Short mmCIF file of C-alpha atoms and ligand atoms in Angstrom, two decimals:
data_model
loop_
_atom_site.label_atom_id
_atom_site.label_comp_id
_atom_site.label_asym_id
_atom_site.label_seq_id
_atom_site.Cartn_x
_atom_site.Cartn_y
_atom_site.Cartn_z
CA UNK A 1 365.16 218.32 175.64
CA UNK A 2 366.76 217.25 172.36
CA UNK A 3 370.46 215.76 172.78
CA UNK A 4 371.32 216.24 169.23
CA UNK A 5 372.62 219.65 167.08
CA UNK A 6 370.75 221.52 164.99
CA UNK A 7 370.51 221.21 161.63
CA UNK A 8 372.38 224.48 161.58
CA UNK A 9 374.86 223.71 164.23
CA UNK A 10 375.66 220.44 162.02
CA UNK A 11 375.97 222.43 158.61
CA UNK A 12 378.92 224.86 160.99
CA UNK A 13 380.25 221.37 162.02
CA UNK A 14 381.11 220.25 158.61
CA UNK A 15 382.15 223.12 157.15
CA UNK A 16 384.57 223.98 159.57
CA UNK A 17 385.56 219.83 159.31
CA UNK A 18 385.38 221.08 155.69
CA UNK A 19 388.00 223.94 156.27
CA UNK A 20 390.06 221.52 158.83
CA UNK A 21 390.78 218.96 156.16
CA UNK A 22 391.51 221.12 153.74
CA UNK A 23 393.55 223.78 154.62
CA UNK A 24 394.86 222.95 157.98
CA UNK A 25 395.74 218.86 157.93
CA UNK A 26 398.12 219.58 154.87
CA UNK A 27 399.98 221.79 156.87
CA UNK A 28 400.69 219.64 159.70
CA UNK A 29 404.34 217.98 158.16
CA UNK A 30 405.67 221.69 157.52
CA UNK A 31 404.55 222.57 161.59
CA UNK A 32 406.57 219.16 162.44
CA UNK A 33 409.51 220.09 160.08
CA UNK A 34 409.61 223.81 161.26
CA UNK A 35 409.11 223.40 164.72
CA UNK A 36 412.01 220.51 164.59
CA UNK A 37 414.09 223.15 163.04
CA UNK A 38 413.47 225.44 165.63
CA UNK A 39 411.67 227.90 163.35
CA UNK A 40 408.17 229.70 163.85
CA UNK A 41 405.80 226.88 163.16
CA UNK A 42 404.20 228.82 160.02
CA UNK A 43 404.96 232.11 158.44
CA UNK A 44 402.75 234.69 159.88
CA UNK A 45 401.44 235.75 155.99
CA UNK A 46 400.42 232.17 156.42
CA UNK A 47 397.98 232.58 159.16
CA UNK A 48 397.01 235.30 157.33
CA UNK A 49 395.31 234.18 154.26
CA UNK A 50 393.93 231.44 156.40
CA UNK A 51 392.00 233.67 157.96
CA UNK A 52 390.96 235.46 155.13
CA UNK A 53 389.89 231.92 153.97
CA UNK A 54 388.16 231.70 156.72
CA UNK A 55 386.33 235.15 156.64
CA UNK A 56 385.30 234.05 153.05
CA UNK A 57 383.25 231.18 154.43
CA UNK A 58 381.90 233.36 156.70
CA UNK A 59 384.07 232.71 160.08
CA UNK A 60 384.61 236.07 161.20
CA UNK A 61 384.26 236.84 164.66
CA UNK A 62 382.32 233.74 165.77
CA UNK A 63 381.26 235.30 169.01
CA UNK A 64 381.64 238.96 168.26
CA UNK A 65 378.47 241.03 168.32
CA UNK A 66 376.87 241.92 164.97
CA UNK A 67 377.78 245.63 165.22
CA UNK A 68 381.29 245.04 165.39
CA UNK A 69 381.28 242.82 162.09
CA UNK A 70 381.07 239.54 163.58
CA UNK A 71 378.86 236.83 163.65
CA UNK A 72 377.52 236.51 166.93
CA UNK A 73 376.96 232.76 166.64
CA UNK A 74 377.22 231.99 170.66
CA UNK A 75 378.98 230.12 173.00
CA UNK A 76 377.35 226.21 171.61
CA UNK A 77 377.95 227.42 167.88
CA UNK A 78 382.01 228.35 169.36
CA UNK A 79 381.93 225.17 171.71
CA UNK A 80 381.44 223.20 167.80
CA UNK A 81 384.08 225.47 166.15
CA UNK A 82 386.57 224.59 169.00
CA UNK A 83 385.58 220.76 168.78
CA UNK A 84 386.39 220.77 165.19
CA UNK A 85 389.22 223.39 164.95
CA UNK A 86 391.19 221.19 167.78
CA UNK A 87 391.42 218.47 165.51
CA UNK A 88 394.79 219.96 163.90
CA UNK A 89 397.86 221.22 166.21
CA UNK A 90 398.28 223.72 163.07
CA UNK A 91 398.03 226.92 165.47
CA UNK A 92 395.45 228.67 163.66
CA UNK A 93 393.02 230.81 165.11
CA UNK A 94 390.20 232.81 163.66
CA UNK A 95 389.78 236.42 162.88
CA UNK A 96 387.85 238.78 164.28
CA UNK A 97 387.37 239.01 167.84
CA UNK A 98 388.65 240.33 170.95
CA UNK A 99 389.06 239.89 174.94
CA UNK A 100 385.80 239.41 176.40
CA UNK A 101 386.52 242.21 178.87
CA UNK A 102 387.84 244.93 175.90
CA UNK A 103 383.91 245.10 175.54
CA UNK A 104 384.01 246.91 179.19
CA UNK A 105 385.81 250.04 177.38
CA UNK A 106 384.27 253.66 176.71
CA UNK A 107 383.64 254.69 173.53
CA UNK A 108 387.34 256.16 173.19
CA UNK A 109 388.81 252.70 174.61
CA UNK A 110 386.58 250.71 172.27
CA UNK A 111 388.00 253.02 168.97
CA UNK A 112 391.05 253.24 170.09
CA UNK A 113 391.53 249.10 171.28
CA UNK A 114 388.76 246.61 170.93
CA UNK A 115 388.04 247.63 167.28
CA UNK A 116 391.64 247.47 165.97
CA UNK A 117 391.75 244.32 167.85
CA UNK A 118 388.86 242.62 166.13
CA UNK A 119 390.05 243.47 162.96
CA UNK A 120 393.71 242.46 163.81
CA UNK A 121 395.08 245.26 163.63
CA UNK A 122 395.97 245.51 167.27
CA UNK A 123 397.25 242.29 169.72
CA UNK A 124 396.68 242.06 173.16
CA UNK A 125 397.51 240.20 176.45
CA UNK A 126 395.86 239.88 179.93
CA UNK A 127 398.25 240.04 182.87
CA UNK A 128 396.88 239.29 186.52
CA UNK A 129 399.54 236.60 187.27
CA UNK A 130 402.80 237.20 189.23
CA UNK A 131 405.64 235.42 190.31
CA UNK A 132 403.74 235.36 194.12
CA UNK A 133 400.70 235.14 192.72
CA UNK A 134 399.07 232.24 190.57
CA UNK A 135 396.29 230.32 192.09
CA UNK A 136 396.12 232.72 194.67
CA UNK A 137 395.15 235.90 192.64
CA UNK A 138 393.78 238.03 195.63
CA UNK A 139 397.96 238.12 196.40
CA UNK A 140 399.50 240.22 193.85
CA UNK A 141 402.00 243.15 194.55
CA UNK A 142 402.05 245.20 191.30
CA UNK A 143 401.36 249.25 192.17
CA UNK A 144 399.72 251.61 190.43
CA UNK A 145 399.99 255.27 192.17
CA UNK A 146 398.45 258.27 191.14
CA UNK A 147 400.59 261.11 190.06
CA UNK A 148 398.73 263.47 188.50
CA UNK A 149 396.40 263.03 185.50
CA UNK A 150 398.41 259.64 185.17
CA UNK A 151 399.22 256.32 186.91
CA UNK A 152 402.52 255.14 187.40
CA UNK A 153 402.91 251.55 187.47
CA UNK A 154 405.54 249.63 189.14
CA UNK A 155 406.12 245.74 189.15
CA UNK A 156 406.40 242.22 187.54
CA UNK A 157 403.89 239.75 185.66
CA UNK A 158 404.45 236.13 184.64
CA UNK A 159 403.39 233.99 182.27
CA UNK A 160 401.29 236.03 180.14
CA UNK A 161 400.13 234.28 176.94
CA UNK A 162 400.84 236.65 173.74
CA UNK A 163 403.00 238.77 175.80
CA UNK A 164 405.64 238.71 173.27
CA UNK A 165 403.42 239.88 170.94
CA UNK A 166 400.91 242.23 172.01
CA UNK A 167 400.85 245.88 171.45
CA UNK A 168 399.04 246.52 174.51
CA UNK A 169 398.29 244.68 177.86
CA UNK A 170 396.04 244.70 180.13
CA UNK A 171 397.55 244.63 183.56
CA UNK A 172 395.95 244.10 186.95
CA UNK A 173 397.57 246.25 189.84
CA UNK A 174 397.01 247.33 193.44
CA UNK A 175 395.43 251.08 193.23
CA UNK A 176 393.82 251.15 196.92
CA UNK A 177 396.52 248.93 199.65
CA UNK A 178 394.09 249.29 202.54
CA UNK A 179 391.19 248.33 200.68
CA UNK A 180 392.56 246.09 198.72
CA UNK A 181 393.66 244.62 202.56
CA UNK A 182 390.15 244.54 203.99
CA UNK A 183 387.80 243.20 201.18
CA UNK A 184 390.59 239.85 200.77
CA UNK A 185 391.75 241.38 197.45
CA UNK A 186 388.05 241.60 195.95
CA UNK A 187 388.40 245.59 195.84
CA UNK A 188 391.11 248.40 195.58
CA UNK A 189 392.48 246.66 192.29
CA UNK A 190 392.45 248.31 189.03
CA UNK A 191 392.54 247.17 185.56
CA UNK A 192 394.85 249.50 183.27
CA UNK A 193 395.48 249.21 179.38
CA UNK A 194 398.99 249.89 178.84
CA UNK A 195 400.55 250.17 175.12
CA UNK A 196 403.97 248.60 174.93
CA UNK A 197 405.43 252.01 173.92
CA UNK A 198 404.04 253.26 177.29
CA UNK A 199 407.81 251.18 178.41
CA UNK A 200 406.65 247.93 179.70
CA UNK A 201 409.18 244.96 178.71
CA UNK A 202 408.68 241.48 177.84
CA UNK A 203 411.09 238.14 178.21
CA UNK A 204 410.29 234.90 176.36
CA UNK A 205 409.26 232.20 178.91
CA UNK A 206 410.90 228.85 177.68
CA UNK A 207 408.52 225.78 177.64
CA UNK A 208 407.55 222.52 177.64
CA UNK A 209 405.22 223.15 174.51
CA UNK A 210 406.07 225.02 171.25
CA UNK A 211 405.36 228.42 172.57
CA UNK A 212 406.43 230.88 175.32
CA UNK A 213 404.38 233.20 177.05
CA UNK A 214 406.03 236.32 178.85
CA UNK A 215 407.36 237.50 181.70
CA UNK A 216 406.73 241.84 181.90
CA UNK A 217 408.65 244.24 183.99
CA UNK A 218 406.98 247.40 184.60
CA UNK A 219 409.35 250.23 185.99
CA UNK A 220 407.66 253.29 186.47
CA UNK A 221 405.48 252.86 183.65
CA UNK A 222 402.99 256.25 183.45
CA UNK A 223 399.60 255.37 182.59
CA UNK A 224 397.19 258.02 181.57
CA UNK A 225 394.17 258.34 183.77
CA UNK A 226 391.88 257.48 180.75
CA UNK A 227 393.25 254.25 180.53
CA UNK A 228 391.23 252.94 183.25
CA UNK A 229 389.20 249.90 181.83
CA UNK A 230 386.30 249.56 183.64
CA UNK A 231 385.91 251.20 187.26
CA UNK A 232 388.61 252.01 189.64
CA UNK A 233 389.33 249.77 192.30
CA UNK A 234 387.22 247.26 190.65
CA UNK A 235 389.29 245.80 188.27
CA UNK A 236 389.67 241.86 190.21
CA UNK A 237 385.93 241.04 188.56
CA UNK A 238 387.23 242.08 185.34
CA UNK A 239 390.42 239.21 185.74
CA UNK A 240 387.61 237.11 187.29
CA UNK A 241 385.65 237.25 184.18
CA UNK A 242 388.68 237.07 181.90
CA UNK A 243 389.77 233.88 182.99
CA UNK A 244 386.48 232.60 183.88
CA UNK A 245 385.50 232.55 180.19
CA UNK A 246 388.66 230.37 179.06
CA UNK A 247 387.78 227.56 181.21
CA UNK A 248 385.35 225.68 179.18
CA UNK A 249 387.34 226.28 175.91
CA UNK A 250 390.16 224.50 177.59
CA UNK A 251 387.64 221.16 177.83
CA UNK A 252 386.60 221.77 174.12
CA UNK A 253 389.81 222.11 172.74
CA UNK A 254 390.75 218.75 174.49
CA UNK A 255 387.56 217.08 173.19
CA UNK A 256 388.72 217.95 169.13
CA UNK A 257 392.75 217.10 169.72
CA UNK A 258 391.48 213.79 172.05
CA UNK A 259 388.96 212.34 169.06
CA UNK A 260 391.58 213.41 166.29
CA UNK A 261 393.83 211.24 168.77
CA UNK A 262 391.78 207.97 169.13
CA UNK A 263 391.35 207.99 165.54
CA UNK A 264 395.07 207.36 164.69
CA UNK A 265 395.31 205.07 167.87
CA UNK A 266 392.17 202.95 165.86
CA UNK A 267 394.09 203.29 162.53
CA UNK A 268 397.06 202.27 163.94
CA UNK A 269 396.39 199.67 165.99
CA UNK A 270 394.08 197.81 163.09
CA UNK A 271 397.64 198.25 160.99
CA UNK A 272 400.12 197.60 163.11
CA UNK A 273 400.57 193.24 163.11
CA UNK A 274 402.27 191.84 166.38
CA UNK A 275 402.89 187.87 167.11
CA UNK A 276 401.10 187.38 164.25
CA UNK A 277 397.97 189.64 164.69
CA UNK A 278 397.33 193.13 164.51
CA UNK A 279 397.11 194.77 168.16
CA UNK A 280 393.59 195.92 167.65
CA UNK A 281 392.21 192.36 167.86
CA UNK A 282 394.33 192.50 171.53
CA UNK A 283 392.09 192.99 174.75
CA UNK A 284 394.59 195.58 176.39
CA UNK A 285 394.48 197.83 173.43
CA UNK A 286 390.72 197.70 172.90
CA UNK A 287 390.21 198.85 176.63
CA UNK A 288 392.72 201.86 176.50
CA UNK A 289 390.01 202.65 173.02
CA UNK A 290 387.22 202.19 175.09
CA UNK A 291 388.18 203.75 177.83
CA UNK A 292 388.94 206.95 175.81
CA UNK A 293 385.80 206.70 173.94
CA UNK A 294 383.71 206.87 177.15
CA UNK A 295 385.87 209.56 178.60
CA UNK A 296 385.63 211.96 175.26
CA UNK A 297 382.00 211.45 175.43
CA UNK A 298 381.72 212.27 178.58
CA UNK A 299 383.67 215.44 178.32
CA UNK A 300 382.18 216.72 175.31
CA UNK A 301 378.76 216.64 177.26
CA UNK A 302 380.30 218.62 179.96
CA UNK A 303 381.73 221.09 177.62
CA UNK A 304 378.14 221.59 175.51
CA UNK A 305 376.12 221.73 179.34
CA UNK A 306 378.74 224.72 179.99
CA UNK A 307 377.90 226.78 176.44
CA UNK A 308 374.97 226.02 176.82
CA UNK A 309 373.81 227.35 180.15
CA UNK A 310 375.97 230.54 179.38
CA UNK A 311 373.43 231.17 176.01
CA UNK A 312 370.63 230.48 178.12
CA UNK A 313 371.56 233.32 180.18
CA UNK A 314 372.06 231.57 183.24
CA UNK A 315 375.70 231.50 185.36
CA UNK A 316 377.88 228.57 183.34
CA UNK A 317 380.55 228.64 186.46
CA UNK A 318 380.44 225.63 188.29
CA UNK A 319 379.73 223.77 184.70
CA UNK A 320 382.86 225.46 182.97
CA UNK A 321 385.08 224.25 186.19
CA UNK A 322 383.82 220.83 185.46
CA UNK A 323 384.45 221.19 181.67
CA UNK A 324 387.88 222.27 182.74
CA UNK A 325 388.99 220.23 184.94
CA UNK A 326 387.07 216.51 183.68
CA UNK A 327 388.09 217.50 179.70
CA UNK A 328 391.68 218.60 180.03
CA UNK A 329 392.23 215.52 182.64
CA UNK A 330 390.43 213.17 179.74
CA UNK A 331 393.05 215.09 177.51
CA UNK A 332 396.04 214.01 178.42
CA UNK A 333 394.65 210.73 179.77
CA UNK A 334 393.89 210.05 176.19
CA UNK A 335 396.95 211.25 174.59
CA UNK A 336 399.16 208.89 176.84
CA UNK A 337 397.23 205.72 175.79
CA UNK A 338 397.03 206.79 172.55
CA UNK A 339 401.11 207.35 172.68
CA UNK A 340 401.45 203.94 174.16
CA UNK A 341 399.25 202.02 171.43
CA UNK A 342 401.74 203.83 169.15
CA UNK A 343 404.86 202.24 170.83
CA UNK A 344 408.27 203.27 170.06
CA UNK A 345 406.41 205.49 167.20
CA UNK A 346 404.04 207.58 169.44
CA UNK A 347 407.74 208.87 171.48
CA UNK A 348 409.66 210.03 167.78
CA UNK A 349 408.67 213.69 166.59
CA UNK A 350 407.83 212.01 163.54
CA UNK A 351 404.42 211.84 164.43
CA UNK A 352 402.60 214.98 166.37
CA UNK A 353 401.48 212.48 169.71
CA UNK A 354 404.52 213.59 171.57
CA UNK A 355 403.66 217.28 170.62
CA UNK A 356 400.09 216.91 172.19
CA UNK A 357 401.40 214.98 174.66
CA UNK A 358 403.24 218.27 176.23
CA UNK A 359 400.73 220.37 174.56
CA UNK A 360 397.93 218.77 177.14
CA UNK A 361 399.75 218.96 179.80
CA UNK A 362 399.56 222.78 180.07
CA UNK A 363 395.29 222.51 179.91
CA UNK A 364 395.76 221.18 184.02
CA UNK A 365 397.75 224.22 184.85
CA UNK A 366 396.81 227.31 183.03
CA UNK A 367 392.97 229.34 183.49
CA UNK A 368 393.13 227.74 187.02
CA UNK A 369 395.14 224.53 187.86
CA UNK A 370 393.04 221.22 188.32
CA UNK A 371 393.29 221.77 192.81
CA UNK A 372 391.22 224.86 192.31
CA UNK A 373 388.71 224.02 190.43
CA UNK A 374 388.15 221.08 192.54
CA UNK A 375 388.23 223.91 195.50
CA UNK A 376 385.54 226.17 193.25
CA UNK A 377 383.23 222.73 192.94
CA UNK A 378 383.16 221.82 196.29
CA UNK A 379 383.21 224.91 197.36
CA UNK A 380 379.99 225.47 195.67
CA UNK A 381 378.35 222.25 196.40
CA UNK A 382 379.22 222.76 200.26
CA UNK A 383 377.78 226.34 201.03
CA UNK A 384 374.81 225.61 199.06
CA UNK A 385 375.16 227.98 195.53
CA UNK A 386 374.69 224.80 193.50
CA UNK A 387 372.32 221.91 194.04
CA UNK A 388 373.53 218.18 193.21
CA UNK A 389 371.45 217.98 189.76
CA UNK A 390 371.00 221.67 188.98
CA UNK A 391 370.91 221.65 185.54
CA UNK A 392 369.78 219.05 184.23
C1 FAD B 1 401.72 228.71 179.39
C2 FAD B 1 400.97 229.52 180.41
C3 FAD B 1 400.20 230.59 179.97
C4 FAD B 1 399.53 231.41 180.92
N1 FAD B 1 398.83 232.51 180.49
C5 FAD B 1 398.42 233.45 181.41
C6 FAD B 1 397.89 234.71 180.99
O1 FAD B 1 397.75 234.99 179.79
N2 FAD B 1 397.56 235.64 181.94
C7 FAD B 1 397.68 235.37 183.29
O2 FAD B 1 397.38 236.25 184.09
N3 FAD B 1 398.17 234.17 183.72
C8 FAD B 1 398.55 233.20 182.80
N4 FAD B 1 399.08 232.00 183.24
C9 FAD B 1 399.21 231.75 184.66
C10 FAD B 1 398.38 230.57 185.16
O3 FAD B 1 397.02 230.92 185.22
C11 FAD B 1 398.97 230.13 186.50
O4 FAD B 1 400.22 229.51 186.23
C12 FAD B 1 398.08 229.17 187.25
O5 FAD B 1 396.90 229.81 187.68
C13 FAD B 1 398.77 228.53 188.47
O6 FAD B 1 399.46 229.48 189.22
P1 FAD B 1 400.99 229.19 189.68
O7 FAD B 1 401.72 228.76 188.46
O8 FAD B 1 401.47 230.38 190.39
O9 FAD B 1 400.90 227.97 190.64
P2 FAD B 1 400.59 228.05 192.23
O10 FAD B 1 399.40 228.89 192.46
O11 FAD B 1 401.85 228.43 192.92
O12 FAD B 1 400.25 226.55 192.54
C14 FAD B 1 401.25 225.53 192.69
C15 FAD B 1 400.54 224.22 192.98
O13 FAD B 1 399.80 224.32 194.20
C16 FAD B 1 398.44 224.05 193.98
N5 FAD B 1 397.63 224.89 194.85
C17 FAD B 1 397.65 226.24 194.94
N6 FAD B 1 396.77 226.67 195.86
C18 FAD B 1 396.17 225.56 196.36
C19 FAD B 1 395.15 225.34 197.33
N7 FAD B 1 394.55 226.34 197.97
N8 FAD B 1 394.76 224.06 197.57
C20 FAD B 1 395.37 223.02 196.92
N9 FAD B 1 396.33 223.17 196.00
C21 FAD B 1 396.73 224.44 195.71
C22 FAD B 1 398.20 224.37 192.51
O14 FAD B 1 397.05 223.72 192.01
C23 FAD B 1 399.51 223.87 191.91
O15 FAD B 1 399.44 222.48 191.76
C24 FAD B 1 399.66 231.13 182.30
C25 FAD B 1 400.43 230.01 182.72
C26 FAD B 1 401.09 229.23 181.79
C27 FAD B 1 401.92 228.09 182.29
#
């Protein structure tokens, strides 16, 4: 065992610090300004060339097998790139990749979607939840009845990140009722890709953050049969595996933003003078450091256990619950203390603090709320799938 990266996992740390410093910090005041404005918080063309900039230095596809023009560097090498990349609330993202479940296509499916997707040409969106149905995915309503060489699909999603946007969704709905009834929801689902000019509509969902995802109405919406993606009736694994993947990324994204946060809290607090000394040299503010030291250590480790054990082959689930739940918690513990060491400062939208601060507040809810995976963990530590000490 050797707890430290490689000397090629460091030289992808720095340059993607590199790349963070240089091209995405100086952004930050426009985002502010912009999104104070109540204007798109950079121009699309933007993103653009930043990925191009990206692709230059060879960040293309970071977890996108070789024969689809990526680079295939796994899930530690993306666990590093997320650490880094969450240091800026710029919302950059890079090229090159593609739903982890697109890969489940036929040959047709994989021309006609997951390529044009890598190469970002194409967007897309995953839709399982429903206004009944959150936590409780095994619940949903949304039909899909054969008519035909087609599928016509009737009912209503919520909260679909990049709904607004996407050119094609892929929706989960009930295919079989009576088996759907007697396996709990496990079979008799389907998974269908459905373009946006197959009718589905979208509504902007108003948040807390700085973006909305989408609420989708499906009236009738006719599916061709070869739109199937994967197997018929087994299309709840699929959503399994779809959300399953995000969890851990939520933790690593909350590791990057929670450093880049402690930092200003340090820099501020050996700045900022009160009765006569500057609030560093105060015991209150050095615990709420410490504290979030520990707690971003301890996170990170959780996170890089999870990546890890998925390149080693081995099932990463109970580990990416953990990551989940222990980093986006640390999150937003982090962000408040660092907002409070800030004062009246850390609360203006002069500073990006309050922006994380309802930014991190969305990493408890979303890919599984913080009550289930506390329900997955124990679940698994009561019926015996995973030992006390497992892994390491
Ligand atoms: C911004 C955003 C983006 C999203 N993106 C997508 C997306 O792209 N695709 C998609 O399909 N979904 C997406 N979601 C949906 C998200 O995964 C769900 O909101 C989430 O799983 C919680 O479901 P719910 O909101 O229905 O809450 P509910 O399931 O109604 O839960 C309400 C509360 O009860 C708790 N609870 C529920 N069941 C139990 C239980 N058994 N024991 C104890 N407590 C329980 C929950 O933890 C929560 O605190 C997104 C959500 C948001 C807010």
């Amino acid at each position: 065992m050797y707890l430290r990266l490689t000397d090629e996992q460091k030289m992808v740390q720095k340059t993607i610090r590199r790349f963070v410093e240089k091209e995405l910090i100086p952004l930050e005041n426009d985002v502010l300004r912009n999104e104070r404005e109540g204007k798109p918080s950079l121009p699309a063309g933007t993103l653009k060339e930043l990925q191009l900039k990206a692709k230059e230095a060879g960040f293309w596809g970071i977890n996108t097998p070789e024969e689809y023009g990526g680079a295939d560097l796994g899930q530690m090498m993306m666990a590093i790139v997320l650490m880094e990349v969450s240091k800026t609330f710029v919302p950059f993202q890079f090229g090159g990749s593609a739903d982890n479940i697109l890969y489940y296509g036929n040959e047709e499916q994989k021309k006609k979607y997951l390529i044009p997707t890598i190469n970002g040409e194409k967007k897309s969106c995953f839709a399982m939840t429903e206004p009944g149905a959150g936590s409780d995915t095994r619940n949903i309503k949304m039909t899909a009845v054969k008519d035909g060489n087609e599928w016509v699909l009737n009912g209503e999603k919520t909260f679909i990140t990049g709904g607004n946007e996407a050119d094609f969704v892929m929706a989960i709905a009930i295919t079989d009722k009576e088996l759907h009834q007697s396996t709990h929801g496990r079979e008799g689902v389907t998974c269908f890709i459905v373009d946006r000019d197959m009718g589905w509509k979208s509504e902007y969902i108003h948040t807390m953050g700085e973006w909305g995802p989408a609420g989708l109405v499906f009236e009738n919406v006719r599916v061709p049969e070869e739109n199937i993606l994967g197997e018929l009736h087994k299309g709840y694994n699929l959503g399994l595996e779809w959300i399953g993947f995000a969890r851990w990324v939520v933790g690593a994204r909350a590791v990057g933003t929670a450093e880049r946060l402690l930092q200003m809290a340090i820099d501020y607090a050996k700045e900022r003078v009160t009765f006569g000394k500057p609030i560093a040299e105060r015991q209150a503010i050095q615990w709420q450091i410490a504290d979030s030291a520990v707690e971003i250590e301890a996170a990170k480790w959780l996170v890089l256990n999870a990546a890890f054990t998925l390149d080693n082959g081995e099932d990463n689930r109970h580990l990416a619950s953990m990551a989940k739940l222990y980093g986006a918690n640390m999150g937003n513990n982090v962000v408040d203390r660092v907002l409070q060491i800030h004062g009246g400062m850390g609360y203006t939208r002069e500073l990006p603090i309050e922006r994380w601060y309802r930014e991190a507040r969305l990493w408890r809810i979303y890919d599984g709320t913080d009550e289930i995976q506390r329900m997955i963990i124990a679940r698994n530590l009561i019926k015996g799938h995973v030992k006390i000490g497992q892994y390491v």
